Amino acid sequence: MAAALATVTACGGPGGDPSPSSSQGAPKARDGAVARTDAISALRVAQKETGGAESARIEGTMELGAAMSMKQSGVLGWGDGVTGEMEIVYTGGSMGEALKQSGGDGTVLARYFKEEYYANMGDGFAANAGGKHWIRYAYADLAEMGGASGEVMADQIQNGTPQQGVNALLAAGDVVEVGKEDVRGVATTHYSGTVDVTELATTNSDLGEDELAALRKQLSQSGVETETVDIWVDENNLLVKKVERADTANGEMNSTVYYSDYGTEVAAQRPAADDTIDFRTLLKQQQGAAS
């Protein structure tokens, strides 16, 4: 925006009379600045309304290099930490193969709570874990014992809310309104932008300092240098669709997520204690078996 306004100023002729070139260039620069300002204003409203809705039904797909391809569906809330239940189906990649080799079918049921989440690994896993189907992952344990990848996973789960996509665009220096589009029968406005991690500290960002720091950490931990983000917002200023594309430390990432039924009830119950093994305990058992 600052560069566009500088262009307008530089095009003025002596005495304020516009030259022929300025009469064409100034409106374009000014229109670009106004367009970005309008987009930012709309995204700020979407950020507030989407965050304030506190829950939604979520459906999406993701591909990450050779590591995985997956689809997910369920309901998540974010009023006080991320809570809810998602079914995750690994359709390919090394993670999906690992699950199948352990006796599973590639499907994991995940239940999320403020300080932890649980994953049902299936009957194949239970056969080798004393009949226990669920693994409990405390986020603090993931960060402490899972190394860098564990810290990344914990951070992404705890910050995996719909408004994060809006935050990413607010941090982009080139956000634009693409136009009006229909998404699954819903009238929406499409916005697009590119986030450059190396410029997040200096860019004319429209995020607060804490939000900017959280976004920078999340992208840097994943080995992302630039990320392209597209979002679609409905007439109620709620996020309907988000598409992210980036090159990461684990390969090319492509993610598409749809959001609906905002404000829906979130019901997730912790699994029975006698059907659950703690990640910390499991890790110690595996380390003992390997020694």
Short mmCIF file of C-alpha atoms in Angstrom, two decimals:
data_model
loop_
_atom_site.label_atom_id
_atom_site.label_comp_id
_atom_site.label_asym_id
_atom_site.label_seq_id
_atom_site.Cartn_x
_atom_site.Cartn_y
_atom_site.Cartn_z
CA MET A 1 0.00 0.00 0.00
CA ALA A 2 2.84 2.42 0.85
CA ALA A 3 4.50 1.73 -2.52
CA ALA A 4 1.25 2.37 -4.36
CA LEU A 5 0.70 5.70 -2.58
CA ALA A 6 4.31 6.68 -3.38
CA THR A 7 3.61 6.02 -7.05
CA VAL A 8 0.66 8.39 -6.96
CA THR A 9 2.79 11.14 -5.41
CA ALA A 10 5.69 10.66 -7.84
CA CYS A 11 3.47 10.98 -10.89
CA GLY A 12 2.36 14.56 -10.14
CA GLY A 13 3.70 17.18 -12.59
CA PRO A 14 4.95 20.72 -11.75
CA GLY A 15 2.36 22.86 -10.01
CA GLY A 16 0.16 19.76 -9.47
CA ASP A 17 -0.85 19.52 -13.16
CA PRO A 18 -0.86 15.87 -14.14
CA SER A 19 1.24 14.78 -17.10
CA PRO A 20 -0.32 12.42 -19.66
CA SER A 21 1.41 9.43 -18.05
CA SER A 22 0.18 10.37 -14.57
CA SER A 23 -3.42 10.61 -15.69
CA GLN A 24 -3.25 6.90 -16.53
CA GLY A 25 -0.86 5.65 -13.82
CA ALA A 26 -2.20 7.43 -10.74
CA PRO A 27 -5.73 6.01 -10.79
CA LYS A 28 -4.35 2.48 -11.26
CA ALA A 29 -2.00 2.83 -8.30
CA ARG A 30 -4.71 4.45 -6.22
CA ASP A 31 -7.21 1.77 -7.23
CA GLY A 32 -4.72 -0.92 -6.19
CA ALA A 33 -4.23 0.69 -2.79
CA VAL A 34 -7.98 1.08 -2.26
CA ALA A 35 -8.61 -2.50 -3.38
CA ARG A 36 -6.12 -3.86 -0.86
CA THR A 37 -7.53 -1.65 1.89
CA ASP A 38 -11.04 -2.91 1.11
CA ALA A 39 -9.82 -6.53 1.16
CA ILE A 40 -8.08 -6.02 4.51
CA SER A 41 -11.20 -4.42 6.00
CA ALA A 42 -13.33 -7.36 4.85
CA LEU A 43 -10.82 -9.88 6.19
CA ARG A 44 -10.74 -8.19 9.59
CA VAL A 45 -14.50 -8.65 9.84
CA ALA A 46 -14.17 -12.29 8.70
CA GLN A 47 -11.47 -12.86 11.31
CA LYS A 48 -13.74 -11.55 14.07
CA GLU A 49 -16.91 -13.35 12.95
CA THR A 50 -15.22 -16.68 12.21
CA GLY A 51 -13.34 -16.65 15.51
CA GLY A 52 -16.47 -15.65 17.40
CA ALA A 53 -18.53 -18.54 15.98
CA GLU A 54 -16.40 -20.90 18.14
CA SER A 55 -17.29 -24.14 16.30
CA ALA A 56 -17.92 -25.58 12.84
CA ARG A 57 -18.24 -28.75 10.81
CA ILE A 58 -15.00 -29.39 8.92
CA GLU A 59 -14.22 -31.48 5.85
CA GLY A 60 -10.96 -31.51 3.97
CA THR A 61 -8.11 -33.20 2.14
CA MET A 62 -4.34 -32.83 2.39
CA GLU A 63 -1.29 -34.07 0.54
CA LEU A 64 2.24 -33.73 1.96
CA GLY A 65 5.00 -34.97 -0.31
CA ALA A 66 5.58 -38.71 -0.03
CA ALA A 67 4.63 -38.64 3.66
CA MET A 68 0.88 -38.73 3.34
CA SER A 69 -2.36 -38.04 1.61
CA MET A 70 -5.47 -37.92 3.77
CA LYS A 71 -9.04 -36.79 4.13
CA GLN A 72 -10.75 -35.68 7.31
CA SER A 73 -14.22 -34.81 8.57
CA GLY A 74 -15.82 -33.93 11.87
CA VAL A 75 -16.70 -31.07 14.22
CA LEU A 76 -14.24 -28.82 16.03
CA GLY A 77 -14.67 -26.02 18.57
CA TRP A 78 -12.17 -23.32 19.48
CA GLY A 79 -13.85 -21.25 22.18
CA ASP A 80 -11.39 -22.41 24.87
CA GLY A 81 -8.68 -24.37 23.10
CA VAL A 82 -9.33 -26.78 20.25
CA THR A 83 -11.92 -29.46 21.10
CA GLY A 84 -13.96 -31.94 19.10
CA GLU A 85 -13.78 -35.15 17.12
CA MET A 86 -12.40 -35.82 13.62
CA GLU A 87 -12.19 -38.95 11.49
CA ILE A 88 -8.91 -39.01 9.57
CA VAL A 89 -8.47 -41.44 6.67
CA TYR A 90 -4.95 -41.87 5.30
CA THR A 91 -5.31 -42.64 1.59
CA GLY A 92 -1.61 -42.88 0.72
CA GLY A 93 1.96 -42.05 1.61
CA SER A 94 4.34 -43.54 4.16
CA MET A 95 2.08 -42.72 7.12
CA GLY A 96 -0.84 -44.59 5.59
CA GLU A 97 1.36 -47.58 4.82
CA ALA A 98 2.71 -47.62 8.38
CA LEU A 99 -0.82 -47.71 9.78
CA LYS A 100 -1.79 -50.60 7.51
CA GLN A 101 1.36 -52.55 8.40
CA SER A 102 0.41 -52.23 12.08
CA GLY A 103 -2.89 -53.93 11.33
CA GLY A 104 -5.07 -50.87 10.80
CA ASP A 105 -7.09 -49.84 7.76
CA GLY A 106 -5.64 -46.31 7.55
CA THR A 107 -8.48 -44.74 9.52
CA VAL A 108 -7.86 -42.88 12.80
CA LEU A 109 -10.52 -41.37 15.03
CA ALA A 110 -9.13 -38.34 16.89
CA ARG A 111 -10.65 -36.54 19.88
CA TYR A 112 -9.25 -33.15 20.82
CA PHE A 113 -9.20 -31.35 24.16
CA LYS A 114 -7.50 -28.23 25.45
CA GLU A 115 -4.34 -29.89 26.80
CA GLU A 116 -4.35 -33.22 24.97
CA TYR A 117 -5.76 -35.33 22.20
CA TYR A 118 -6.58 -39.03 21.78
CA ALA A 119 -6.18 -41.22 18.70
CA ASN A 120 -7.97 -44.55 18.16
CA MET A 121 -5.42 -46.65 16.27
CA GLY A 122 -7.67 -49.65 15.62
CA ASP A 123 -7.73 -53.33 16.45
CA GLY A 124 -4.34 -54.08 14.90
CA PHE A 125 -2.64 -51.66 17.27
CA ALA A 126 -4.68 -52.91 20.25
CA ALA A 127 -3.51 -56.48 19.62
CA ASN A 128 0.04 -55.35 20.37
CA ALA A 129 -0.80 -52.84 23.11
CA GLY A 130 -2.52 -54.94 25.75
CA GLY A 131 -5.92 -54.49 24.16
CA LYS A 132 -5.79 -50.70 24.28
CA HIS A 133 -7.11 -48.93 21.18
CA TRP A 134 -6.41 -45.30 22.13
CA ILE A 135 -3.20 -43.31 22.52
CA ARG A 136 -3.31 -40.21 24.70
CA TYR A 137 -1.03 -37.40 23.56
CA ALA A 138 -0.50 -34.55 26.02
CA TYR A 139 0.71 -31.56 24.02
CA ALA A 140 3.44 -30.91 26.58
CA ASP A 141 4.70 -34.48 26.14
CA LEU A 142 4.68 -34.15 22.36
CA ALA A 143 6.84 -31.05 22.55
CA GLU A 144 9.17 -32.62 25.16
CA MET A 145 9.55 -36.17 23.88
CA GLY A 146 8.58 -36.01 20.22
CA GLY A 147 11.43 -33.72 19.22
CA ALA A 148 10.98 -31.00 16.61
CA SER A 149 8.26 -32.92 14.77
CA GLY A 150 6.33 -33.38 18.02
CA GLU A 151 6.49 -29.68 18.78
CA VAL A 152 5.27 -28.87 15.27
CA MET A 153 2.36 -31.31 15.62
CA ALA A 154 1.32 -29.92 19.01
CA ASP A 155 1.51 -26.34 17.77
CA GLN A 156 -0.49 -27.07 14.60
CA ILE A 157 -3.26 -28.85 16.49
CA GLN A 158 -3.55 -26.16 19.15
CA ASN A 159 -3.61 -23.40 16.52
CA GLY A 160 -5.56 -25.26 13.85
CA THR A 161 -8.60 -23.00 13.86
CA PRO A 162 -10.42 -21.55 10.83
CA GLN A 163 -9.34 -17.99 11.54
CA GLN A 164 -5.70 -19.04 11.07
CA GLY A 165 -6.34 -18.97 7.32
CA VAL A 166 -7.66 -15.43 7.64
CA ASN A 167 -4.65 -14.50 9.77
CA ALA A 168 -2.33 -15.76 7.06
CA LEU A 169 -3.92 -13.50 4.47
CA LEU A 170 -3.79 -10.53 6.82
CA ALA A 171 -0.04 -11.14 7.01
CA ALA A 172 0.35 -11.32 3.23
CA GLY A 173 1.68 -8.24 1.51
CA ASP A 174 -0.22 -8.87 -1.73
CA VAL A 175 -3.71 -9.87 -0.61
CA VAL A 176 -6.37 -9.25 -3.27
CA GLU A 177 -10.06 -9.84 -3.77
CA VAL A 178 -10.31 -12.29 -6.67
CA GLY A 179 -14.07 -12.04 -7.15
CA LYS A 180 -17.45 -13.54 -6.39
CA GLU A 181 -17.70 -17.34 -6.60
CA ASP A 182 -20.11 -20.12 -5.68
CA VAL A 183 -18.79 -22.75 -3.25
CA ARG A 184 -21.04 -25.77 -2.78
CA GLY A 185 -24.10 -23.66 -3.42
CA VAL A 186 -23.00 -20.80 -1.15
CA ALA A 187 -22.30 -17.32 -2.56
CA THR A 188 -18.83 -16.24 -1.46
CA THR A 189 -16.06 -13.70 -2.01
CA HIS A 190 -12.67 -15.15 -2.92
CA TYR A 191 -9.45 -13.62 -1.50
CA SER A 192 -5.89 -14.67 -2.29
CA GLY A 193 -2.36 -13.81 -1.17
CA THR A 194 1.17 -15.12 -0.64
CA VAL A 195 2.90 -15.21 2.74
CA ASP A 196 6.70 -14.86 2.68
CA VAL A 197 8.11 -16.01 6.02
CA THR A 198 11.32 -14.02 5.58
CA GLU A 199 9.32 -10.80 5.29
CA LEU A 200 6.85 -11.36 8.12
CA ALA A 201 8.90 -9.30 10.55
CA THR A 202 9.10 -6.28 8.25
CA THR A 203 6.06 -6.49 5.99
CA ASN A 204 3.19 -4.03 6.29
CA SER A 205 1.22 -6.72 8.10
CA ASP A 206 -2.32 -6.24 9.32
CA LEU A 207 -1.87 -8.71 12.18
CA GLY A 208 -1.09 -7.94 15.79
CA GLU A 209 2.39 -8.71 17.09
CA ASP A 210 1.34 -11.89 18.94
CA GLU A 211 -0.64 -13.23 15.97
CA LEU A 212 2.28 -12.49 13.64
CA ALA A 213 4.74 -14.29 15.94
CA ALA A 214 2.47 -17.36 16.14
CA LEU A 215 2.10 -17.51 12.35
CA ARG A 216 5.84 -17.08 11.81
CA LYS A 217 6.59 -19.90 14.27
CA GLN A 218 4.05 -22.25 12.72
CA LEU A 219 5.35 -21.77 9.17
CA SER A 220 9.03 -21.82 10.12
CA GLN A 221 8.66 -25.06 12.10
CA SER A 222 7.21 -26.73 9.00
CA GLY A 223 10.10 -25.53 6.86
CA VAL A 224 7.84 -23.23 4.84
CA GLU A 225 9.41 -20.19 3.17
CA THR A 226 6.40 -19.04 1.14
CA GLU A 227 2.78 -20.12 1.29
CA THR A 228 -0.07 -19.30 -1.06
CA VAL A 229 -3.42 -18.95 0.71
CA ASP A 230 -6.90 -18.66 -0.83
CA ILE A 231 -10.05 -18.29 1.24
CA TRP A 232 -13.73 -17.92 0.41
CA VAL A 233 -15.98 -15.93 2.76
CA ASP A 234 -19.80 -15.93 2.75
CA GLU A 235 -22.27 -13.07 3.23
CA ASN A 236 -22.15 -13.60 7.00
CA ASN A 237 -18.37 -13.02 6.98
CA LEU A 238 -17.68 -16.67 7.81
CA LEU A 239 -14.94 -18.74 6.23
CA VAL A 240 -16.41 -21.33 3.83
CA LYS A 241 -13.30 -22.72 2.11
CA LYS A 242 -9.54 -22.51 2.51
CA VAL A 243 -6.81 -23.70 0.12
CA GLU A 244 -3.12 -23.64 1.10
CA ARG A 245 -0.12 -24.52 -1.07
CA ALA A 246 3.51 -24.54 0.03
CA ASP A 247 6.87 -26.27 -0.24
CA THR A 248 7.77 -27.69 3.17
CA ALA A 249 10.63 -29.63 4.72
CA ASN A 250 8.59 -32.80 4.03
CA GLY A 251 7.69 -32.00 0.43
CA GLU A 252 4.96 -30.11 -1.40
CA MET A 253 1.85 -29.44 0.68
CA ASN A 254 -1.62 -28.98 -0.77
CA SER A 255 -4.59 -28.59 1.57
CA THR A 256 -8.27 -27.88 0.92
CA VAL A 257 -10.73 -27.46 3.80
CA TYR A 258 -14.46 -26.67 3.83
CA TYR A 259 -16.30 -25.16 6.81
CA SER A 260 -20.05 -25.23 7.51
CA ASP A 261 -22.65 -25.34 10.31
CA TYR A 262 -20.94 -22.67 12.40
CA GLY A 263 -22.02 -22.72 16.04
CA THR A 264 -22.85 -26.44 15.94
CA GLU A 265 -22.61 -28.40 19.17
CA VAL A 266 -19.22 -29.95 19.95
CA ALA A 267 -19.40 -33.27 21.78
CA ALA A 268 -16.19 -35.18 22.46
CA GLN A 269 -15.69 -37.59 25.33
CA ARG A 270 -12.41 -38.94 26.62
CA PRO A 271 -12.13 -42.68 25.98
CA ALA A 272 -12.18 -45.18 28.82
CA ALA A 273 -8.96 -45.25 30.85
CA ASP A 274 -8.65 -49.04 30.51
CA ASP A 275 -8.74 -48.69 26.71
CA THR A 276 -6.05 -45.97 26.61
CA ILE A 277 -2.25 -45.94 26.74
CA ASP A 278 -0.32 -42.74 27.31
CA PHE A 279 2.14 -41.62 24.62
CA ARG A 280 4.87 -41.20 27.23
CA THR A 281 4.34 -44.78 28.45
CA LEU A 282 4.21 -46.15 24.91
CA LEU A 283 7.43 -44.40 23.96
CA LYS A 284 9.23 -45.83 27.00
CA GLN A 285 7.97 -49.33 26.16
CA GLN A 286 9.22 -49.05 22.58
CA GLN A 287 12.59 -47.72 23.72
CA GLY A 288 12.88 -50.59 26.21
CA ALA A 289 12.05 -53.18 23.56
CA ALA A 290 14.67 -51.74 21.22
CA SER A 291 17.46 -51.79 23.82
#
